[in-house]
Amino acid sequence: MRQLLLVCCGSLLNFSAFAQGQTFDSWLQELRAEASSLGISEITLLALDQLEAPLDRVLELDSNQPEFVQTFGRYLSLRITPNQIDRGRALLMQHAVLLEEVRRRYGVQPHYLVAFWAVESNYGRTTGGFSVLQALATLAYDPRRADFFRRELLTALQIIDDGHIAAEGMGGSWAGAMGQLQFMPSIFARYGVDGDEDGKIDIWNSLPDIFYSAANFLSQSGWQGDERWGREVLLPENFDFGLAGSRLRKTLQEWSELGLRRVDGTNIPIADMNASVILPSGAMGPAFLGYANFRTTMVYNPSIFYALTVGLLADRYTGGPAVQRMLINEEAMSVSDVVELQELLNSNGFDSGAPDGRVGRQTRMAVRAYQRSVGLATDGHASRQLLERLR
Ligand code: CA
C-alpha cells in the first residue's frame, strides 16, 4: 500500500534534524522524549535503543530512480503468471471458510482479497524484510518527508505499546509498510481489525487479522461487493482518445452508445455504474473500463498498473481470460528518453514542466496537446515512437 506516501511532502520547508546538522542519536533522544510525552511506556521505548544509524539501504531505495520506465506488459507479466494463478486458486480453496466470513461482513469478494494479497506480498512470502522502526526512523531523520515518517514512527511505537506485536516482529518494507497486506502504521491504526479475536491485531501472522483488516479498509474506501472491477473492452475505430483516463467517467450506457464493446464484440452489460476508459499502453494497446472497485483499488495504491493487475488477477482465479489485446514488443523508454521527450515538447511549445524523466500528468497533457496538433490519436501516452517523431 502506497497511498499515504504520496500525500506527505512539504517537510523540506521545515527544520529537520538533518538540515540542522543534528546527530541521529540526539534526534532519537528527542523523539524518545516526544513518544514518552504521548504516553508510550518505557518498556516499549527500549526498542529505540536498539536502532542503529540511518540505514543507507533505505535511503538508497527511497531515492532510487529506475533506469527504464516500466511498461504495462512487463509489470503484468511479473505478477500474473500461471504459477501465481494456480497458487491463488489453491489458497482460495484452502481459506474458503474464512474468506466467505470476511465477504459476509465487509462485502469484499474472496478472489479480489486474495489478488491484493498476491500483489502486495506474494501471498505473505515477501513482506519487505526491514525492521519497521529502523526504516521509519531512517526516513523520519532524513529531511525529505520527515514530518510524515515521524508521525508514522510514533504510531508504530503506539502499536507496539498496545501489545499487538513485539518490536522485533514488526517487519515491513523499506518505507515502513507492514505485514502481509503492507499497511502503513496510520492505516493499521485506523482500519486494523482483530479478526481472530485474540485481543491483538496481528497483520504479520494471523490470516483472519490480515483479511479482516484489508477488507475493512476496502469496504470503508467504497468497495462494492456485488460489482466487478471492470473489464477489457474494444474501442470503436473513431474513438476520441481525449475521453480516456481515470478522471473522466461516463455511464455504461453512454460508453455503449459511443460504440465500446466487450472484447468478444458483444454489447457491454448495462448497469447503473460509472466507468473510465483506461489505456495502460496507449491507443495501440489494450483498453479497459474501470468501475468503482477499480477506483477503490487505486485508493489502496494509486497506480493504474497496480489496479489493473489486481482486477485481472482476480479474473484469472475465477476462470476469466488473459488480456486479449496485449501489446507485444512494447518498448520501454529509458529515463533519459523521457527527459529528451519533455525537452522536445517544451521547446515546441507544449509545456511538460521541468524535465524530470517521469511521465506525470503534465507530461501526458503536453503529449496530448502535441498529438492533437499533428493529428495523432490523443492518448497522452509517452512512447519511443512519439519521441522519434519529435526528433
Ligand atoms: Ca488477532
Short mmCIF file of C-alpha atoms and ligand atoms in Angstrom, two decimals:
data_model
loop_
_atom_site.label_atom_id
_atom_site.label_comp_id
_atom_site.label_asym_id
_atom_site.label_seq_id
_atom_site.Cartn_x
_atom_site.Cartn_y
_atom_site.Cartn_z
CA MET A 1 0.00 0.00 0.00
CA ARG A 2 1.48 3.31 -1.01
CA GLN A 3 -1.35 5.67 -0.69
CA LEU A 4 -0.10 7.80 2.16
CA LEU A 5 3.40 8.09 0.86
CA LEU A 6 2.15 10.40 -1.82
CA VAL A 7 0.39 12.95 0.35
CA CYS A 8 3.12 13.64 2.74
CA CYS A 9 5.55 16.06 1.24
CA GLY A 10 6.31 19.58 2.27
CA SER A 11 8.72 18.74 5.04
CA LEU A 12 11.58 20.24 3.07
CA LEU A 13 10.40 23.62 4.24
CA ASN A 14 10.57 22.62 7.88
CA PHE A 15 13.51 22.48 10.17
CA SER A 16 14.52 18.89 10.05
CA ALA A 17 17.10 17.25 12.22
CA PHE A 18 19.22 16.52 9.20
CA ALA A 19 19.15 20.11 7.96
CA GLN A 20 20.09 21.39 11.41
CA GLY A 21 23.08 19.05 11.47
CA GLN A 22 21.67 17.21 14.47
CA THR A 23 23.20 13.78 15.03
CA PHE A 24 20.97 10.73 14.74
CA ASP A 25 21.48 9.91 18.42
CA SER A 26 20.44 13.31 19.66
CA TRP A 27 17.48 13.32 17.24
CA LEU A 28 16.47 9.91 18.59
CA GLN A 29 16.60 11.18 22.18
CA GLU A 30 14.20 13.99 21.23
CA LEU A 31 11.89 11.56 19.52
CA ARG A 32 12.00 9.32 22.59
CA ALA A 33 11.01 12.26 24.78
CA GLU A 34 8.11 13.10 22.48
CA ALA A 35 6.91 9.48 22.44
CA SER A 36 7.14 9.38 26.21
CA SER A 37 5.09 12.57 26.50
CA LEU A 38 2.46 10.89 24.32
CA GLY A 39 2.16 8.15 26.93
CA ILE A 40 4.22 5.40 25.33
CA SER A 41 5.72 3.23 28.05
CA GLU A 42 9.41 3.00 28.94
CA ILE A 43 9.39 -0.72 28.13
CA THR A 44 8.29 -0.01 24.56
CA LEU A 45 10.78 2.83 24.23
CA LEU A 46 13.61 0.39 24.96
CA ALA A 47 13.16 -0.70 21.33
CA LEU A 48 14.53 2.67 20.25
CA ASP A 49 17.83 1.88 21.97
CA GLN A 50 18.30 -0.99 19.50
CA LEU A 51 18.13 1.32 16.49
CA GLU A 52 21.26 1.92 14.51
CA ALA A 53 22.31 4.91 12.47
CA PRO A 54 20.17 5.69 9.42
CA LEU A 55 20.15 2.74 7.04
CA ASP A 56 21.85 3.56 3.75
CA ARG A 57 19.85 0.84 2.02
CA VAL A 58 16.55 2.50 2.99
CA LEU A 59 17.71 5.91 1.73
CA GLU A 60 19.03 4.32 -1.42
CA LEU A 61 15.69 2.63 -2.12
CA ASP A 62 13.84 5.84 -1.27
CA SER A 63 15.74 7.89 -3.82
CA ASN A 64 16.04 5.12 -6.36
CA GLN A 65 15.04 6.15 -9.84
CA PRO A 66 14.85 3.19 -12.20
CA GLU A 67 16.73 3.40 -15.46
CA PHE A 68 13.68 2.46 -17.50
CA VAL A 69 10.05 3.43 -17.29
CA GLN A 70 8.07 0.26 -16.57
CA THR A 71 5.77 -0.92 -19.36
CA PHE A 72 2.37 -2.39 -18.59
CA GLY A 73 3.29 -5.64 -20.32
CA ARG A 74 6.38 -6.12 -18.21
CA TYR A 75 4.62 -5.10 -14.99
CA LEU A 76 1.77 -7.52 -15.62
CA SER A 77 3.95 -10.42 -16.73
CA LEU A 78 5.91 -10.30 -13.49
CA ARG A 79 2.74 -10.50 -11.38
CA ILE A 80 0.29 -12.67 -13.30
CA THR A 81 1.98 -15.97 -14.04
CA PRO A 82 0.49 -19.47 -14.34
CA ASN A 83 2.13 -20.30 -11.04
CA GLN A 84 0.64 -17.26 -9.28
CA ILE A 85 -2.81 -18.08 -10.65
CA ASP A 86 -2.62 -21.73 -9.52
CA ARG A 87 -1.35 -20.77 -6.11
CA GLY A 88 -4.10 -18.18 -5.67
CA ARG A 89 -6.76 -20.74 -6.63
CA ALA A 90 -5.35 -23.25 -4.15
CA LEU A 91 -5.31 -20.62 -1.38
CA LEU A 92 -8.88 -19.59 -2.22
CA MET A 93 -9.94 -23.17 -1.59
CA GLN A 94 -7.76 -23.61 1.45
CA HIS A 95 -9.12 -20.48 3.15
CA ALA A 96 -12.64 -20.60 1.71
CA VAL A 97 -14.45 -20.58 5.06
CA LEU A 98 -12.52 -17.61 6.42
CA LEU A 99 -12.76 -15.66 3.16
CA GLU A 100 -16.51 -16.24 2.99
CA GLU A 101 -16.84 -14.95 6.55
CA VAL A 102 -14.93 -11.81 5.52
CA ARG A 103 -17.12 -11.39 2.44
CA ARG A 104 -20.30 -11.61 4.54
CA ARG A 105 -19.02 -8.98 6.94
CA TYR A 106 -17.32 -6.49 4.57
CA GLY A 107 -18.63 -7.34 1.13
CA VAL A 108 -15.21 -7.90 -0.43
CA GLN A 109 -15.27 -10.96 -2.68
CA PRO A 110 -12.61 -13.62 -1.86
CA HIS A 111 -10.92 -13.58 -5.28
CA TYR A 112 -10.21 -9.86 -5.00
CA LEU A 113 -8.88 -10.08 -1.46
CA VAL A 114 -6.53 -12.89 -2.49
CA ALA A 115 -5.39 -10.85 -5.51
CA PHE A 116 -4.42 -7.96 -3.21
CA TRP A 117 -2.58 -10.46 -1.03
CA ALA A 118 -0.72 -11.78 -4.09
CA VAL A 119 0.35 -8.40 -5.40
CA GLU A 120 1.26 -6.92 -2.01
CA SER A 121 3.37 -9.75 -0.61
CA ASN A 122 3.28 -12.78 -2.91
CA TYR A 123 0.72 -14.38 -0.57
CA GLY A 124 2.66 -13.41 2.53
CA ARG A 125 6.03 -14.66 1.33
CA THR A 126 7.73 -11.30 0.78
CA THR A 127 6.80 -8.61 3.24
CA GLY A 128 9.91 -6.49 2.88
CA GLY A 129 12.46 -7.77 5.34
CA PHE A 130 13.12 -4.49 7.14
CA SER A 131 12.59 -3.57 10.77
CA VAL A 132 9.73 -1.09 10.53
CA LEU A 133 11.09 1.01 13.41
CA GLN A 134 14.52 1.17 11.81
CA ALA A 135 13.11 2.04 8.37
CA LEU A 136 10.77 4.70 9.71
CA ALA A 137 13.45 6.21 11.96
CA THR A 138 15.77 6.46 8.97
CA LEU A 139 13.13 8.21 6.87
CA ALA A 140 11.98 10.44 9.74
CA TYR A 141 15.55 11.62 10.34
CA ASP A 142 16.07 12.27 6.63
CA PRO A 143 14.81 15.74 5.60
CA ARG A 144 12.68 14.89 2.60
CA ARG A 145 9.47 13.69 4.25
CA ALA A 146 10.47 13.94 7.89
CA ASP A 147 7.10 15.02 9.30
CA PHE A 148 5.14 12.25 7.64
CA PHE A 149 7.53 9.49 8.70
CA ARG A 150 7.89 10.88 12.22
CA ARG A 151 4.11 10.54 12.69
CA GLU A 152 4.23 7.03 11.26
CA LEU A 153 7.09 6.13 13.61
CA LEU A 154 5.20 7.42 16.65
CA THR A 155 2.15 5.44 15.53
CA ALA A 156 4.30 2.32 15.11
CA LEU A 157 5.54 2.74 18.68
CA GLN A 158 1.94 3.10 19.85
CA ILE A 159 1.04 -0.17 18.07
CA ILE A 160 3.86 -1.95 19.92
CA ASP A 161 2.81 -0.30 23.17
CA ASP A 162 -0.75 -1.52 22.67
CA GLY A 163 0.63 -5.06 22.59
CA HIS A 164 -0.28 -6.03 19.03
CA ILE A 165 3.26 -7.05 18.07
CA ALA A 166 6.74 -7.00 19.56
CA ALA A 167 9.25 -4.56 18.08
CA GLU A 168 11.36 -7.37 16.67
CA GLY A 169 8.32 -8.91 14.98
CA MET A 170 7.30 -5.65 13.33
CA GLY A 171 8.69 -6.27 9.86
CA GLY A 172 7.88 -4.45 6.67
CA SER A 173 9.11 -2.69 3.59
CA TRP A 174 11.89 -0.12 3.39
CA ALA A 175 9.13 2.53 3.55
CA GLY A 176 7.52 1.08 6.66
CA ALA A 177 4.58 -0.74 5.04
CA MET A 178 3.83 -3.59 7.41
CA GLY A 179 2.81 -7.19 7.18
CA GLN A 180 1.18 -9.32 4.51
CA LEU A 181 -1.01 -6.54 3.11
CA GLN A 182 1.53 -3.75 3.58
CA PHE A 183 -0.31 -1.35 5.87
CA MET A 184 1.39 1.85 6.96
CA PRO A 185 1.11 2.28 10.76
CA SER A 186 -1.50 5.05 10.39
CA ILE A 187 -3.64 2.74 8.21
CA PHE A 188 -3.24 -0.04 10.76
CA ALA A 189 -4.37 2.35 13.50
CA ARG A 190 -7.45 3.39 11.54
CA TYR A 191 -8.52 0.14 9.85
CA GLY A 192 -6.83 -2.77 11.62
CA VAL A 193 -9.24 -5.48 12.86
CA ASP A 194 -8.70 -8.32 15.29
CA GLY A 195 -10.27 -10.97 13.08
CA ASP A 196 -9.49 -13.98 15.26
CA GLU A 197 -10.45 -12.13 18.46
CA ASP A 198 -7.33 -12.96 20.43
CA GLY A 199 -7.00 -9.37 21.63
CA LYS A 200 -4.23 -8.45 19.16
CA ILE A 201 -4.27 -7.15 15.63
CA ASP A 202 -1.53 -9.21 14.02
CA ILE A 203 -1.25 -8.38 10.32
CA TRP A 204 2.08 -10.21 10.14
CA ASN A 205 0.99 -13.72 11.12
CA SER A 206 -2.77 -14.04 11.60
CA LEU A 207 -4.69 -14.57 8.36
CA PRO A 208 -8.03 -13.61 9.93
CA ASP A 209 -6.49 -10.32 11.11
CA ILE A 210 -4.86 -9.75 7.70
CA PHE A 211 -8.04 -10.39 5.68
CA TYR A 212 -10.41 -8.59 8.07
CA SER A 213 -8.17 -5.53 8.17
CA ALA A 214 -7.71 -5.27 4.40
CA ALA A 215 -11.41 -5.87 3.74
CA ASN A 216 -12.32 -3.25 6.34
CA PHE A 217 -10.06 -0.74 4.59
CA LEU A 218 -11.51 -1.57 1.16
CA SER A 219 -15.09 -1.53 2.39
CA GLN A 220 -14.63 1.88 4.02
CA SER A 221 -12.93 3.13 0.85
CA GLY A 222 -16.00 2.35 -1.25
CA TRP A 223 -15.67 -1.28 -2.35
CA GLN A 224 -18.83 -2.68 -3.97
CA GLY A 225 -19.33 -6.35 -3.10
CA ASP A 226 -21.76 -7.01 -5.94
CA GLU A 227 -19.68 -5.46 -8.71
CA ARG A 228 -16.68 -6.41 -10.79
CA TRP A 229 -13.58 -4.22 -11.01
CA GLY A 230 -14.07 -3.50 -14.71
CA ARG A 231 -13.29 -5.37 -17.91
CA GLU A 232 -11.29 -5.33 -21.10
CA VAL A 233 -13.18 -3.69 -23.96
CA LEU A 234 -12.90 -2.90 -27.67
CA LEU A 235 -12.93 0.74 -28.68
CA PRO A 236 -14.70 1.89 -31.85
CA GLU A 237 -12.49 2.99 -34.73
CA ASN A 238 -13.45 6.61 -34.38
CA PHE A 239 -12.90 6.69 -30.61
CA ASP A 240 -11.96 10.09 -29.20
CA PHE A 241 -8.90 9.31 -27.08
CA GLY A 242 -9.41 12.55 -25.23
CA LEU A 243 -12.13 10.65 -23.33
CA ALA A 244 -9.64 8.17 -21.86
CA GLY A 245 -8.16 8.47 -18.38
CA SER A 246 -9.20 7.60 -14.85
CA ARG A 247 -10.52 11.10 -14.13
CA LEU A 248 -13.25 11.08 -16.76
CA ARG A 249 -16.31 8.93 -16.04
CA LYS A 250 -19.38 8.09 -18.06
CA THR A 251 -22.24 5.69 -17.50
CA LEU A 252 -22.02 2.25 -19.11
CA GLN A 253 -24.99 3.29 -21.26
CA GLU A 254 -23.02 6.28 -22.58
CA TRP A 255 -19.93 4.19 -23.30
CA SER A 256 -22.08 1.66 -25.10
CA GLU A 257 -23.64 4.41 -27.22
CA LEU A 258 -20.14 5.62 -28.08
CA GLY A 259 -19.50 2.17 -29.54
CA LEU A 260 -17.50 0.39 -26.82
CA ARG A 261 -17.98 -3.38 -26.87
CA ARG A 262 -16.82 -6.39 -24.93
CA VAL A 263 -13.64 -7.89 -26.21
CA ASP A 264 -15.67 -10.63 -27.96
CA GLY A 265 -17.60 -7.95 -29.85
CA THR A 266 -20.85 -8.26 -27.88
CA ASN A 267 -22.56 -5.38 -26.09
CA ILE A 268 -21.23 -4.35 -22.71
CA PRO A 269 -23.69 -5.26 -19.94
CA ILE A 270 -25.54 -2.14 -18.87
CA ALA A 271 -25.88 -1.39 -15.19
CA ASP A 272 -26.24 1.87 -13.33
CA MET A 273 -22.49 2.37 -12.98
CA ASN A 274 -19.87 4.94 -13.92
CA ALA A 275 -16.68 3.86 -15.61
CA SER A 276 -13.46 5.27 -17.03
CA VAL A 277 -11.55 4.13 -20.10
CA ILE A 278 -8.05 3.03 -19.09
CA LEU A 279 -5.28 2.66 -21.68
CA PRO A 280 -2.15 1.40 -19.91
CA SER A 281 -0.13 1.09 -23.14
CA GLY A 282 -1.67 3.96 -25.10
CA ALA A 283 -4.01 3.85 -28.09
CA MET A 284 -2.28 0.84 -29.66
CA GLY A 285 -2.59 -1.39 -26.58
CA PRO A 286 -5.48 -2.98 -24.70
CA ALA A 287 -8.38 -0.87 -23.44
CA PHE A 288 -10.28 -1.38 -20.20
CA LEU A 289 -13.32 0.04 -18.48
CA GLY A 290 -12.62 0.65 -14.79
CA TYR A 291 -15.64 0.67 -12.44
CA ALA A 292 -16.00 1.79 -8.82
CA ASN A 293 -13.86 -1.07 -7.48
CA PHE A 294 -11.07 -0.04 -9.83
CA ARG A 295 -11.16 3.40 -8.23
CA THR A 296 -11.15 1.87 -4.73
CA THR A 297 -8.13 -0.24 -5.68
CA MET A 298 -6.37 2.99 -6.58
CA VAL A 299 -7.07 4.24 -3.05
CA TYR A 300 -5.07 1.24 -1.83
CA ASN A 301 -2.27 2.06 -4.25
CA PRO A 302 -2.63 4.94 -6.71
CA SER A 303 -1.18 3.21 -9.74
CA ILE A 304 -3.17 2.25 -12.84
CA PHE A 305 -0.89 -0.72 -13.48
CA TYR A 306 -1.43 -1.91 -9.91
CA ALA A 307 -5.21 -1.56 -10.05
CA LEU A 308 -5.48 -3.35 -13.40
CA THR A 309 -3.25 -6.15 -12.13
CA VAL A 310 -5.37 -6.78 -9.03
CA GLY A 311 -8.56 -6.89 -11.11
CA LEU A 312 -7.10 -9.03 -13.90
CA LEU A 313 -5.53 -11.49 -11.46
CA ALA A 314 -8.85 -11.85 -9.63
CA ASP A 315 -10.47 -12.58 -13.02
CA ARG A 316 -7.93 -15.30 -13.73
CA TYR A 317 -8.64 -17.08 -10.42
CA THR A 318 -12.28 -17.32 -11.43
CA GLY A 319 -11.63 -18.60 -14.95
CA GLY A 320 -11.51 -15.29 -16.81
CA PRO A 321 -9.32 -14.99 -19.91
CA ALA A 322 -5.92 -13.33 -20.17
CA VAL A 323 -5.82 -9.84 -21.67
CA GLN A 324 -6.79 -10.32 -25.33
CA ARG A 325 -5.17 -7.33 -26.95
CA MET A 326 -1.88 -7.19 -25.10
CA LEU A 327 0.69 -5.15 -26.97
CA ILE A 328 3.65 -7.31 -27.95
CA ASN A 329 7.10 -5.77 -28.12
CA GLU A 330 6.05 -2.77 -26.10
CA GLU A 331 9.27 -0.80 -25.97
CA ALA A 332 10.33 0.61 -22.62
CA MET A 333 11.51 4.22 -22.56
CA SER A 334 14.63 4.99 -20.59
CA VAL A 335 14.50 7.86 -18.14
CA SER A 336 16.81 9.84 -20.42
CA ASP A 337 14.37 9.21 -23.32
CA VAL A 338 11.63 10.72 -21.21
CA VAL A 339 13.79 13.74 -20.34
CA GLU A 340 14.50 14.25 -24.04
CA LEU A 341 10.81 13.90 -24.88
CA GLN A 342 9.95 16.51 -22.24
CA GLU A 343 12.61 18.89 -23.54
CA LEU A 344 11.38 18.50 -27.11
CA LEU A 345 7.77 19.06 -26.06
CA ASN A 346 8.77 22.19 -24.14
CA SER A 347 10.82 23.61 -26.99
CA ASN A 348 7.89 23.02 -29.37
CA GLY A 349 5.56 25.00 -27.11
CA PHE A 350 3.89 22.08 -25.29
CA ASP A 351 4.56 22.67 -21.62
CA SER A 352 5.53 19.41 -19.92
CA GLY A 353 7.06 21.10 -16.87
CA ALA A 354 10.66 20.79 -15.74
CA PRO A 355 12.12 17.69 -17.47
CA ASP A 356 12.42 15.08 -14.72
CA GLY A 357 12.25 11.77 -16.57
CA ARG A 358 8.89 10.89 -15.04
CA VAL A 359 5.71 10.62 -17.03
CA GLY A 360 3.27 12.53 -14.86
CA ARG A 361 0.01 14.32 -15.51
CA GLN A 362 1.59 17.43 -17.02
CA THR A 363 3.71 15.41 -19.42
CA ARG A 364 0.65 13.44 -20.52
CA MET A 365 -1.24 16.69 -21.10
CA ALA A 366 1.63 18.08 -23.17
CA VAL A 367 1.76 14.82 -25.18
CA ARG A 368 -1.98 15.11 -25.83
CA ALA A 369 -1.68 18.72 -26.99
CA TYR A 370 1.15 17.76 -29.33
CA GLN A 371 -0.78 14.74 -30.66
CA ARG A 372 -3.80 16.93 -31.32
CA SER A 373 -1.67 19.48 -33.18
CA VAL A 374 -0.31 16.87 -35.59
CA GLY A 375 -3.47 14.79 -35.94
CA LEU A 376 -2.37 11.73 -33.95
CA ALA A 377 -4.66 9.76 -31.61
CA THR A 378 -4.67 11.86 -28.42
CA ASP A 379 -3.97 9.10 -25.91
CA GLY A 380 -1.37 11.15 -23.98
CA HIS A 381 0.89 8.11 -24.00
CA ALA A 382 4.62 8.77 -23.94
CA SER A 383 6.33 6.29 -26.26
CA ARG A 384 9.52 5.84 -28.21
CA GLN A 385 7.62 6.28 -31.48
CA LEU A 386 6.42 9.65 -30.28
CA LEU A 387 9.96 10.62 -29.29
CA GLU A 388 11.29 9.62 -32.69
CA ARG A 389 8.62 11.66 -34.37
CA LEU A 390 9.50 14.73 -32.28
CA ARG A 391 13.18 14.32 -33.08
CA CA B 1 -5.87 -11.26 16.36
#
